């Protein structure tokens, strides 16, 4: 599903965020990505989503070599991925409902069917009663759940989450992780980065550890 | 294909909603754009009207030959024969001094004046229609005909026709120049409007792009907005120029009447309106394309 072969990512200024990285995530797997800040977790997720391109090596997602895809093809590829951002990237000029509607708008969903899906996604993350609210009125944890609803509303085959529990307390973090596990149970490939190893261990899933752009045991 | 049409329809509706929700300031800028378009439009119509009017004048240029007052029938017949055989003369008509006098008395009500004259002061004349209507050829023919025996003088105001012609050429070039300058201004104005809109919606564009929006998807509503705004401005400009022409026409007709002539400025023809709309829409779309292209390039994956 996701395969890295000798991937190096060098940012302008000569800093190597990832060095000769190789790994594989199978279809339907749920994998944690661990490491300190600056270890390259975010960079790895950005490469999988095609937001950045690898400097060398190949990134395969759904059997497609992302290095060979043009801008429009990358966009279409991204329509099959759900992204949960560390900083949420919620739009405050529209309601909770319209925020979740955005991916379906982009795909061009028929409005009535889209509204049903939006409500289903909001229900799943427990925000259905807030659909008309402005997201600015939501707490940090609720904003994170809103971001998750937006990431899954179009039923992606891959879900990528960058430090989704970073700013949340333990209980809340567990709720979020439970959500990801339930998506994984219905067949979605999930890749979640975090730095709380204790939390990860409770789920007994594979952990990919990164340090200074390398894999570490 | 059907899906793409659906996406286009939605982008167009979104653009229309944005346009209708515009604050007063944007409407004023739209009006400003319309005034700017109506300027070369009015000039174009004036020049085009004058050109077609002067074409009517020059369609049958004529040279008038006046015989000497003491020319007799034989002299007139000689000139008549020469004209008949001349290769460059299309046709000619003889106006005797008697019929000329009768004409004068009838037309201008100068009966009392002419009654007081001892004899007929008018000469015999030929009105010649040349085959070649080029100003230079006309002048050559006129010079040649003036040299015929017993021909006193010939009249053809080639200078006047030439002056009008070059004045019209100048007006034509001015229209093109003004139109080109305005075209560039239109592209820049459209690009600037769209750039401001993009700035206001930068977050939305960024997030959309991250979650799979293609460049086309992001660009579409802005393109439609620019095209709608441009066409609206063109329509207002059309109305403005029509009003200007309608206002100016009585004065033009009065002026033309002073020269015993009939002239009006014409309005835009349907195909010209279509060309105007299409042209303005294209330029506006070009401006929007420039503005969106700039932002999208900045967001490309590196």
Short mmCIF file of C-alpha atoms in Angstrom, two decimals:
data_model
loop_
_atom_site.label_atom_id
_atom_site.label_comp_id
_atom_site.label_asym_id
_atom_site.label_seq_id
_atom_site.Cartn_x
_atom_site.Cartn_y
_atom_site.Cartn_z
CA UNK A 1 0.00 0.00 0.00
CA UNK A 2 2.79 2.35 1.04
CA UNK A 3 6.38 1.59 0.11
CA UNK A 4 9.55 3.68 0.50
CA UNK A 5 12.75 2.60 -1.30
CA UNK A 6 15.96 4.45 -0.34
CA UNK A 7 14.07 7.69 0.06
CA UNK A 8 16.02 10.83 0.85
CA UNK A 9 14.38 14.20 1.35
CA UNK A 10 16.63 17.23 1.42
CA UNK A 11 15.08 20.61 2.14
CA UNK A 12 16.57 23.79 0.75
CA UNK A 13 19.54 24.70 2.92
CA UNK A 14 21.00 21.19 2.73
CA UNK A 15 19.20 19.65 5.70
CA UNK A 16 18.37 15.98 5.14
CA UNK A 17 15.02 15.34 6.84
CA UNK A 18 15.01 11.70 5.68
CA UNK A 19 18.08 9.67 4.71
CA UNK A 20 17.93 6.47 2.63
CA UNK A 21 14.70 5.37 4.21
CA UNK A 22 13.05 2.07 3.22
CA UNK A 23 9.91 0.54 4.70
CA UNK A 24 6.56 -0.92 3.74
CA UNK A 25 3.04 -0.64 5.11
CA UNK A 26 0.61 -3.34 3.97
CA UNK A 27 -2.96 -2.77 2.93
CA UNK A 28 -5.27 -2.68 5.95
CA UNK A 29 -2.43 -2.25 8.43
CA UNK A 30 -2.38 0.28 11.25
CA UNK A 31 1.13 1.53 11.94
CA UNK A 32 2.47 4.06 14.45
CA UNK A 33 5.24 6.43 13.55
CA UNK A 34 7.37 7.35 16.56
CA UNK A 35 10.24 9.74 17.13
CA UNK A 36 11.18 13.05 18.68
CA UNK A 37 10.29 16.36 17.14
CA UNK A 38 12.42 16.89 14.07
CA UNK A 39 13.02 13.16 13.55
CA UNK A 40 11.29 13.35 10.17
CA UNK A 41 7.79 12.08 11.00
CA UNK A 42 5.97 15.01 9.39
CA UNK A 43 8.25 14.89 6.35
CA UNK A 44 7.50 11.19 5.88
CA UNK A 45 3.75 11.80 6.01
CA UNK A 46 4.05 14.74 3.59
CA UNK A 47 5.87 12.48 1.11
CA UNK A 48 3.15 9.80 1.35
CA UNK A 49 0.48 12.44 0.71
CA UNK A 50 2.44 13.88 -2.23
CA UNK A 51 2.58 17.31 -0.59
CA UNK A 52 6.38 17.16 -0.95
CA UNK A 53 8.43 15.19 -3.44
CA UNK A 54 11.35 12.89 -2.53
CA UNK A 55 14.80 14.21 -3.46
CA UNK A 56 15.89 10.66 -4.37
CA UNK A 57 14.47 7.16 -4.08
CA UNK A 58 10.91 6.05 -4.86
CA UNK A 59 7.68 6.50 -2.95
CA UNK A 60 4.94 4.05 -3.97
CA UNK A 61 1.37 4.64 -2.80
CA UNK A 62 -1.39 2.36 -4.11
CA UNK A 63 1.20 0.99 -6.56
CA UNK A 64 1.73 4.43 -8.03
CA UNK A 65 5.19 5.98 -8.14
CA UNK A 66 4.50 9.47 -6.81
CA UNK A 67 7.71 10.82 -8.33
CA UNK A 68 6.27 10.12 -11.78
CA UNK A 69 2.89 11.77 -11.20
CA UNK A 70 2.11 15.29 -12.47
CA UNK A 71 0.41 17.92 -10.35
CA UNK A 72 -3.14 17.03 -11.39
CA UNK A 73 -2.54 13.28 -10.96
CA UNK A 74 -1.12 13.94 -7.50
CA UNK A 75 -4.30 15.86 -6.66
CA UNK A 76 -6.49 12.95 -7.78
CA UNK A 77 -4.28 10.53 -5.80
CA UNK A 78 -4.78 12.72 -2.71
CA UNK A 79 -8.55 12.38 -3.07
CA UNK A 80 -8.09 8.77 -1.90
CA UNK A 81 -6.16 9.80 1.20
CA UNK A 82 -7.47 11.26 4.44
CA UNK A 83 -5.23 13.80 6.13
CA UNK A 84 -5.33 14.79 9.81
CA UNK A 85 -3.09 17.77 10.36
CA UNK A 86 -1.16 18.65 13.48
CA UNK A 87 -2.48 22.22 13.26
CA UNK A 88 -5.98 21.01 12.18
CA UNK A 89 -6.19 23.44 9.23
CA UNK A 90 -9.84 24.13 9.95
CA UNK A 91 -11.53 27.00 8.09
CA UNK A 92 -13.12 29.47 10.52
CA UNK A 93 -15.11 31.33 7.87
CA UNK A 94 -17.69 28.52 7.68
CA UNK A 95 -19.67 26.14 9.87
CA UNK A 96 -18.56 22.76 11.18
CA UNK A 97 -20.81 21.16 8.57
CA UNK A 98 -19.25 23.09 5.67
CA UNK A 99 -15.74 22.25 6.84
CA UNK A 100 -16.52 18.55 6.56
CA UNK A 101 -18.27 19.16 3.23
CA UNK A 102 -15.09 20.51 1.62
CA UNK A 103 -13.55 17.18 0.45
CA UNK A 104 -16.88 16.10 -1.05
CA UNK A 105 -17.16 19.45 -2.82
CA UNK A 106 -13.75 18.88 -4.33
CA UNK A 107 -14.62 15.39 -5.53
CA UNK A 108 -17.90 16.79 -6.87
CA UNK A 109 -20.41 14.81 -4.83
CA UNK A 110 -24.11 15.19 -5.45
CA UNK A 111 -25.25 17.60 -2.64
CA UNK A 112 -27.94 15.45 -1.00
CA UNK A 113 -25.78 12.35 -0.83
CA UNK A 114 -22.90 14.56 0.38
CA UNK A 115 -24.99 15.99 3.24
CA UNK A 116 -25.80 12.45 4.42
CA UNK A 117 -22.13 11.54 4.43
CA UNK A 118 -21.17 14.70 6.29
CA UNK A 119 -23.69 13.95 9.03
CA UNK A 120 -22.50 10.34 9.23
CA UNK A 121 -18.89 11.51 9.65
CA UNK A 122 -19.87 14.11 12.27
CA UNK A 123 -21.87 11.49 14.12
CA UNK A 124 -18.89 9.16 14.11
CA UNK A 125 -16.67 11.73 15.86
CA UNK A 126 -19.49 12.90 18.16
CA UNK A 127 -20.00 16.38 16.73
CA UNK A 128 -23.36 15.94 15.04
CA UNK A 129 -25.09 18.36 17.44
CA UNK A 130 -22.48 21.04 16.60
CA UNK A 131 -22.87 20.98 12.81
CA UNK A 132 -24.12 24.57 12.62
CA UNK A 133 -21.52 25.99 15.02
CA UNK A 134 -18.55 27.99 13.96
CA UNK A 135 -15.47 25.85 14.64
CA UNK A 136 -13.91 28.71 16.63
CA UNK A 137 -16.33 27.77 19.44
CA UNK A 138 -15.02 24.20 19.61
CA UNK A 139 -12.42 23.07 22.15
CA UNK A 140 -8.99 21.83 21.00
CA UNK A 141 -10.09 18.22 21.22
CA UNK A 142 -13.30 18.94 19.33
CA UNK A 143 -11.36 20.73 16.61
CA UNK A 144 -9.15 17.65 16.30
CA UNK A 145 -12.24 15.48 15.91
CA UNK A 146 -13.62 17.87 13.33
CA UNK A 147 -10.38 17.51 11.40
CA UNK A 148 -10.75 13.72 11.59
CA UNK A 149 -14.34 13.88 10.33
CA UNK A 150 -13.12 15.91 7.36
CA UNK A 151 -10.35 13.36 6.74
CA UNK A 152 -12.69 10.37 6.58
CA UNK A 153 -15.88 11.82 5.06
CA UNK A 154 -14.89 10.79 1.52
CA UNK A 155 -14.00 7.24 2.74
CA UNK A 156 -10.31 7.23 1.85
CA UNK A 157 -8.33 4.00 1.58
CA UNK A 158 -5.42 5.53 3.51
CA UNK A 159 -5.62 7.71 6.61
CA UNK A 160 -2.55 9.75 7.61
CA UNK A 161 -2.48 11.56 10.94
CA UNK A 162 0.33 13.86 12.05
CA UNK A 163 0.54 14.05 15.87
CA UNK A 164 -3.24 13.98 16.31
CA UNK A 165 -2.91 13.61 20.09
CA UNK A 166 -0.07 16.09 20.53
CA UNK A 167 -1.92 18.70 22.55
CA UNK A 168 -4.54 16.52 24.18
CA UNK A 169 -4.72 14.96 27.64
CA UNK A 170 -4.54 11.18 28.06
CA UNK A 171 -8.27 10.40 28.07
CA UNK A 172 -8.92 12.51 25.07
CA UNK A 173 -5.93 11.00 23.26
CA UNK A 174 -7.34 7.54 23.88
CA UNK A 175 -10.68 8.55 22.36
CA UNK A 176 -8.90 9.76 19.26
CA UNK A 177 -6.81 6.61 18.95
CA UNK A 178 -9.96 4.51 19.37
CA UNK A 179 -11.44 6.39 16.42
CA UNK A 180 -8.45 5.54 14.24
CA UNK A 181 -8.66 1.91 15.33
CA UNK A 182 -12.32 1.75 14.35
CA UNK A 183 -11.48 3.12 10.89
CA UNK A 184 -8.74 0.53 10.59
CA UNK A 185 -11.21 -2.20 11.52
CA UNK A 186 -13.28 -1.40 8.42
CA UNK A 187 -10.23 -1.79 6.18
CA UNK A 188 -8.60 1.64 6.08
CA UNK A 189 -4.80 1.65 6.11
CA UNK A 190 -3.80 3.96 8.97
CA UNK A 191 -0.46 5.66 9.61
CA UNK A 192 -0.36 7.73 12.81
CA UNK A 193 2.59 9.68 14.13
CA UNK A 194 2.95 10.40 17.85
CA UNK A 195 5.62 10.79 20.47
CA UNK A 196 3.80 9.13 23.38
CA UNK A 197 5.18 5.58 23.27
CA UNK A 198 3.09 4.49 26.25
CA UNK A 199 -0.07 5.30 24.34
CA UNK A 200 1.13 3.43 21.25
CA UNK A 201 2.09 0.33 23.20
CA UNK A 202 -1.45 -0.05 24.55
CA UNK A 203 -2.63 -0.79 21.00
CA UNK A 204 -0.04 -3.48 20.22
CA UNK A 205 0.49 -2.34 16.62
CA UNK A 206 3.71 -2.12 14.63
CA UNK A 207 5.79 0.96 15.44
CA UNK A 208 8.17 2.57 12.94
CA UNK A 209 10.76 4.59 14.89
CA UNK A 210 12.58 7.50 13.32
CA UNK A 211 15.65 9.35 14.58
CA UNK A 212 17.39 12.02 12.54
CA UNK A 213 15.85 10.75 9.35
CA UNK A 214 16.84 7.08 9.87
CA UNK A 215 14.91 4.04 11.01
CA UNK A 216 15.88 2.94 14.51
CA UNK A 217 14.95 -0.33 16.20
CA UNK B 1 -17.49 14.36 -18.93
CA UNK B 2 -20.86 14.83 -17.23
CA UNK B 3 -19.03 15.09 -13.93
CA UNK B 4 -16.76 17.83 -15.30
CA UNK B 5 -19.80 19.74 -16.55
CA UNK B 6 -21.32 19.46 -13.10
CA UNK B 7 -18.14 20.86 -11.52
CA UNK B 8 -18.12 23.71 -14.05
CA UNK B 9 -21.75 24.52 -13.38
CA UNK B 10 -21.09 24.67 -9.67
CA UNK B 11 -18.03 26.90 -10.10
CA UNK B 12 -20.07 29.24 -12.32
CA UNK B 13 -22.88 29.44 -9.75
CA UNK B 14 -20.38 30.10 -7.00
CA UNK B 15 -18.80 32.91 -9.05
CA UNK B 16 -22.21 34.42 -9.75
CA UNK B 17 -23.07 34.38 -6.04
CA UNK B 18 -19.79 36.12 -5.23
CA UNK B 19 -20.49 38.71 -7.92
CA UNK B 20 -24.00 39.41 -6.62
CA UNK B 21 -22.80 39.68 -3.03
CA UNK B 22 -20.25 42.30 -3.98
CA UNK B 23 -19.96 45.42 -1.89
CA UNK B 24 -20.65 48.82 -3.42
CA UNK B 25 -16.93 49.46 -3.92
CA UNK B 26 -16.62 46.60 -6.39
CA UNK B 27 -19.64 47.84 -8.30
CA UNK B 28 -17.95 51.21 -8.62
CA UNK B 29 -14.81 49.60 -9.97
CA UNK B 30 -16.99 47.69 -12.42
CA UNK B 31 -18.51 50.97 -13.54
CA UNK B 32 -15.05 52.49 -13.89
CA UNK B 33 -14.06 49.56 -16.11
CA UNK B 34 -17.19 50.12 -18.19
CA UNK B 35 -16.41 53.83 -18.66
CA UNK B 36 -12.89 52.91 -19.73
CA UNK B 37 -14.20 50.45 -22.30
CA UNK B 38 -16.82 52.87 -23.64
CA UNK B 39 -14.12 55.42 -24.51
CA UNK B 40 -12.44 53.54 -27.38
CA UNK B 41 -15.84 52.08 -28.24
CA UNK B 42 -17.26 55.56 -28.86
CA UNK B 43 -14.19 56.56 -30.85
CA UNK B 44 -14.44 53.37 -32.90
CA UNK B 45 -18.08 54.05 -33.73
CA UNK B 46 -17.37 57.68 -34.67
CA UNK B 47 -14.51 56.73 -36.97
CA UNK B 48 -16.46 53.84 -38.50
CA UNK B 49 -19.47 56.09 -39.15
CA UNK B 50 -17.32 58.81 -40.71
CA UNK B 51 -15.50 56.25 -42.84
CA UNK B 52 -18.67 54.79 -44.29
CA UNK B 53 -20.06 58.29 -44.83
CA UNK B 54 -16.91 59.45 -46.67
CA UNK B 55 -16.95 56.25 -48.72
CA UNK B 56 -20.37 57.30 -49.96
CA UNK B 57 -18.93 60.67 -50.93
CA UNK B 58 -15.97 59.28 -52.76
CA UNK B 59 -17.88 56.47 -54.44
CA UNK B 60 -18.46 58.62 -57.53
CA UNK B 61 -15.87 61.38 -57.64
CA UNK B 62 -16.47 63.76 -60.50
CA UNK B 63 -14.35 66.26 -62.36
CA UNK B 64 -16.09 69.35 -63.68
CA UNK B 65 -14.70 70.98 -66.85
CA UNK B 66 -15.69 74.60 -67.53
CA UNK B 67 -15.40 75.82 -71.14
CA UNK B 68 -14.23 79.31 -72.04
CA UNK B 69 -17.18 81.74 -72.22
CA UNK B 70 -16.58 82.38 -75.91
CA UNK B 71 -16.36 78.70 -76.84
CA UNK B 72 -18.70 77.81 -79.70
CA UNK B 73 -20.54 74.59 -80.65
CA UNK B 74 -17.56 73.19 -82.59
CA UNK B 75 -15.21 73.60 -79.64
CA UNK B 76 -17.70 71.87 -77.35
CA UNK B 77 -18.07 69.04 -79.87
CA UNK B 78 -14.26 68.54 -80.02
CA UNK B 79 -14.05 68.17 -76.26
CA UNK B 80 -17.10 65.92 -76.31
CA UNK B 81 -15.40 63.60 -78.83
CA UNK B 82 -12.14 63.53 -76.85
CA UNK B 83 -13.98 62.56 -73.68
CA UNK B 84 -15.94 59.88 -75.52
CA UNK B 85 -12.75 58.23 -76.71
CA UNK B 86 -10.68 58.76 -73.56
CA UNK B 87 -9.63 55.47 -71.96
CA UNK B 88 -9.80 56.78 -68.39
CA UNK B 89 -13.24 58.38 -68.64
CA UNK B 90 -16.13 56.22 -67.52
CA UNK B 91 -18.90 58.55 -68.60
CA UNK B 92 -19.55 62.24 -69.08
CA UNK B 93 -22.47 64.60 -69.24
CA UNK B 94 -22.77 67.97 -70.99
CA UNK B 95 -24.40 70.87 -69.15
CA UNK B 96 -25.10 73.79 -71.48
CA UNK B 97 -24.86 77.36 -70.20
CA UNK B 98 -28.63 77.79 -70.79
CA UNK B 99 -29.65 74.82 -68.68
CA UNK B 100 -27.14 75.84 -65.99
CA UNK B 101 -28.76 79.28 -65.76
CA UNK B 102 -32.24 77.77 -65.60
CA UNK B 103 -31.08 75.49 -62.82
CA UNK B 104 -29.60 78.36 -60.87
CA UNK B 105 -32.77 80.43 -61.13
CA UNK B 106 -34.97 77.53 -60.10
CA UNK B 107 -32.88 76.31 -57.22
CA UNK B 108 -31.85 79.34 -55.29
CA UNK B 109 -34.71 81.69 -56.02
CA UNK B 110 -32.33 84.14 -57.62
CA UNK B 111 -34.73 84.96 -60.41
CA UNK B 112 -34.61 88.71 -59.72
CA UNK B 113 -30.85 88.76 -59.66
CA UNK B 114 -30.46 86.85 -62.91
CA UNK B 115 -33.19 88.86 -64.56
CA UNK B 116 -31.05 91.90 -64.03
CA UNK B 117 -28.12 90.39 -65.87
CA UNK B 118 -27.36 91.56 -69.40
CA UNK B 119 -26.46 88.08 -70.70
CA UNK B 120 -25.73 84.59 -69.41
CA UNK B 121 -22.56 84.75 -67.27
CA UNK B 122 -22.28 80.96 -67.00
CA UNK B 123 -20.01 78.77 -69.13
CA UNK B 124 -20.79 75.45 -70.80
CA UNK B 125 -19.57 72.53 -68.68
CA UNK B 126 -18.86 68.82 -68.74
CA UNK B 127 -19.25 66.58 -65.71
CA UNK B 128 -16.82 63.70 -66.04
CA UNK B 129 -16.90 60.43 -64.09
CA UNK B 130 -13.48 58.79 -64.22
CA UNK B 131 -12.89 55.04 -64.27
CA UNK B 132 -10.12 55.12 -61.69
CA UNK B 133 -11.12 56.74 -58.37
CA UNK B 134 -7.67 56.70 -56.76
CA UNK B 135 -6.84 60.26 -55.62
CA UNK B 136 -3.58 60.31 -57.62
CA UNK B 137 -5.14 59.01 -60.83
CA UNK B 138 -7.91 61.57 -60.42
CA UNK B 139 -5.42 64.36 -60.13
CA UNK B 140 -3.53 63.21 -63.23
CA UNK B 141 -6.73 63.00 -65.27
CA UNK B 142 -7.82 66.42 -64.08
CA UNK B 143 -4.51 67.94 -65.13
CA UNK B 144 -4.75 66.32 -68.55
CA UNK B 145 -8.33 67.43 -69.13
CA UNK B 146 -7.54 71.02 -68.15
CA UNK B 147 -5.12 71.06 -71.07
CA UNK B 148 -7.84 70.43 -73.68
CA UNK B 149 -8.45 73.31 -76.13
CA UNK B 150 -10.92 75.97 -75.04
CA UNK B 151 -11.24 74.47 -71.54
CA UNK B 152 -11.03 77.31 -69.09
CA UNK B 153 -10.64 75.36 -65.83
CA UNK B 154 -11.42 72.07 -64.15
CA UNK B 155 -12.42 71.41 -60.60
CA UNK B 156 -11.75 68.50 -58.42
CA UNK B 157 -10.89 68.90 -54.79
CA UNK B 158 -8.55 65.95 -54.36
CA UNK B 159 -6.82 67.63 -51.44
CA UNK B 160 -9.97 67.71 -49.39
CA UNK B 161 -10.66 64.00 -49.95
CA UNK B 162 -7.08 63.17 -49.11
CA UNK B 163 -7.18 65.17 -45.89
CA UNK B 164 -10.35 63.45 -44.74
CA UNK B 165 -8.85 60.10 -45.66
CA UNK B 166 -5.69 60.66 -43.63
CA UNK B 167 -7.72 62.06 -40.74
CA UNK B 168 -9.79 58.87 -40.73
CA UNK B 169 -6.62 56.76 -40.86
CA UNK B 170 -5.34 58.66 -37.85
CA UNK B 171 -8.62 58.13 -36.02
CA UNK B 172 -8.47 54.45 -36.88
CA UNK B 173 -4.93 54.11 -35.55
CA UNK B 174 -5.87 56.04 -32.43
CA UNK B 175 -8.73 53.63 -31.83
CA UNK B 176 -6.43 50.64 -32.15
CA UNK B 177 -3.84 52.22 -29.86
CA UNK B 178 -6.42 53.19 -27.25
CA UNK B 179 -8.02 49.76 -27.52
CA UNK B 180 -4.68 48.00 -27.04
CA UNK B 181 -3.78 50.15 -24.02
CA UNK B 182 -7.19 49.47 -22.56
CA UNK B 183 -6.82 45.75 -23.26
CA UNK B 184 -3.64 45.66 -21.19
CA UNK B 185 -5.31 47.71 -18.45
CA UNK B 186 -8.23 45.28 -18.49
CA UNK B 187 -5.94 42.26 -18.02
CA UNK B 188 -4.16 44.00 -15.14
CA UNK B 189 -7.39 45.16 -13.50
CA UNK B 190 -8.90 41.69 -13.74
CA UNK B 191 -5.72 40.09 -12.41
CA UNK B 192 -5.69 42.54 -9.51
CA UNK B 193 -9.33 41.93 -8.58
CA UNK B 194 -8.76 38.19 -8.59
CA UNK B 195 -5.51 38.53 -6.65
CA UNK B 196 -7.37 40.36 -3.87
CA UNK B 197 -10.05 37.66 -3.83
CA UNK B 198 -7.41 34.96 -3.63
CA UNK B 199 -5.71 36.72 -0.72
CA UNK B 200 -9.03 36.78 1.11
CA UNK B 201 -9.50 33.05 0.51
CA UNK B 202 -5.92 31.92 0.78
CA UNK B 203 -6.57 29.52 3.70
CA UNK B 204 -9.38 27.81 1.88
CA UNK B 205 -7.26 27.41 -1.25
CA UNK B 206 -4.35 26.01 0.70
CA UNK B 207 -6.47 23.46 2.58
CA UNK B 208 -8.36 22.52 -0.59
CA UNK B 209 -5.12 21.88 -2.40
CA UNK B 210 -3.83 19.75 0.49
CA UNK B 211 -6.89 17.52 0.48
CA UNK B 212 -6.92 16.85 -3.24
CA UNK B 213 -8.30 19.85 -5.15
CA UNK B 214 -6.80 20.08 -8.63
CA UNK B 215 -5.49 23.38 -9.95
CA UNK B 216 -8.48 23.47 -12.30
CA UNK B 217 -10.89 23.13 -9.39
CA UNK B 218 -9.28 26.01 -7.53
CA UNK B 219 -8.99 28.18 -10.61
CA UNK B 220 -12.51 27.68 -11.98
CA UNK B 221 -14.63 29.96 -9.75
CA UNK B 222 -12.12 32.81 -10.15
CA UNK B 223 -12.09 32.42 -13.93
CA UNK B 224 -15.88 32.48 -14.10
CA UNK B 225 -15.98 35.48 -11.79
CA UNK B 226 -13.55 37.43 -13.99
CA UNK B 227 -15.44 36.51 -17.16
CA UNK B 228 -18.83 37.47 -15.66
CA UNK B 229 -17.48 40.75 -14.34
CA UNK B 230 -15.79 41.57 -17.65
CA UNK B 231 -18.94 40.82 -19.65
CA UNK B 232 -21.04 42.88 -17.27
CA UNK B 233 -18.64 45.79 -17.70
CA UNK B 234 -18.76 45.34 -21.49
CA UNK B 235 -22.57 45.41 -21.43
CA UNK B 236 -22.59 48.60 -19.37
CA UNK B 237 -20.01 50.08 -21.76
CA UNK B 238 -22.23 49.17 -24.69
CA UNK B 239 -25.14 50.96 -23.04
CA UNK B 240 -22.96 53.98 -22.31
CA UNK B 241 -21.69 54.25 -25.88
CA UNK B 242 -25.22 53.81 -27.25
CA UNK B 243 -26.38 56.66 -25.03
CA UNK B 244 -23.41 58.83 -26.07
CA UNK B 245 -24.12 58.26 -29.77
CA UNK B 246 -27.82 58.92 -29.34
CA UNK B 247 -26.99 62.16 -27.54
CA UNK B 248 -24.47 63.27 -30.16
CA UNK B 249 -26.57 62.36 -33.23
CA UNK B 250 -28.87 65.45 -33.37
CA UNK B 251 -25.80 67.71 -33.27
CA UNK B 252 -24.08 65.66 -35.98
CA UNK B 253 -27.17 65.78 -38.19
CA UNK B 254 -27.38 69.56 -37.71
CA UNK B 255 -23.73 69.96 -38.68
CA UNK B 256 -24.15 67.77 -41.75
CA UNK B 257 -27.24 69.73 -42.78
CA UNK B 258 -25.07 72.86 -42.98
CA UNK B 259 -23.19 71.10 -45.79
CA UNK B 260 -26.39 69.98 -47.50
CA UNK B 261 -25.63 66.48 -46.41
CA UNK B 262 -27.10 63.75 -44.31
CA UNK B 263 -24.95 62.02 -41.71
CA UNK B 264 -25.51 60.04 -38.50
CA UNK B 265 -23.27 58.12 -36.14
CA UNK B 266 -24.21 54.47 -36.12
CA UNK B 267 -24.69 52.11 -33.18
CA UNK B 268 -22.88 48.80 -32.61
CA UNK B 269 -24.04 45.96 -34.85
CA UNK B 270 -25.03 42.66 -33.15
CA UNK B 271 -21.88 40.90 -34.35
CA UNK B 272 -19.79 43.78 -33.00
CA UNK B 273 -21.48 43.45 -29.59
CA UNK B 274 -20.68 39.74 -29.66
CA UNK B 275 -17.05 40.47 -30.56
CA UNK B 276 -16.84 43.05 -27.76
CA UNK B 277 -18.20 40.61 -25.18
CA UNK B 278 -15.94 37.83 -26.38
CA UNK B 279 -12.87 40.08 -26.44
CA UNK B 280 -13.43 41.53 -22.98
CA UNK B 281 -14.23 38.08 -21.55
CA UNK B 282 -11.02 36.67 -23.02
CA UNK B 283 -8.90 39.48 -21.58
CA UNK B 284 -10.55 39.18 -18.16
CA UNK B 285 -10.01 35.41 -18.19
CA UNK B 286 -6.36 35.99 -19.12
CA UNK B 287 -5.97 38.30 -16.11
CA UNK B 288 -7.59 35.77 -13.78
CA UNK B 289 -5.41 33.02 -15.19
CA UNK B 290 -2.28 35.07 -14.48
CA UNK B 291 -3.33 35.76 -10.88
CA UNK B 292 -4.35 32.16 -10.08
CA UNK B 293 -1.32 30.71 -11.85
CA UNK B 294 0.95 32.78 -9.65
CA UNK B 295 -0.62 31.53 -6.40
CA UNK B 296 -0.85 27.91 -7.53
CA UNK B 297 2.80 27.83 -8.56
CA UNK B 298 3.73 28.94 -5.04
CA UNK B 299 1.84 25.95 -3.61
CA UNK B 300 3.34 23.28 -5.89
CA UNK B 301 5.03 20.39 -4.05
CA UNK B 302 8.76 20.94 -3.81
#
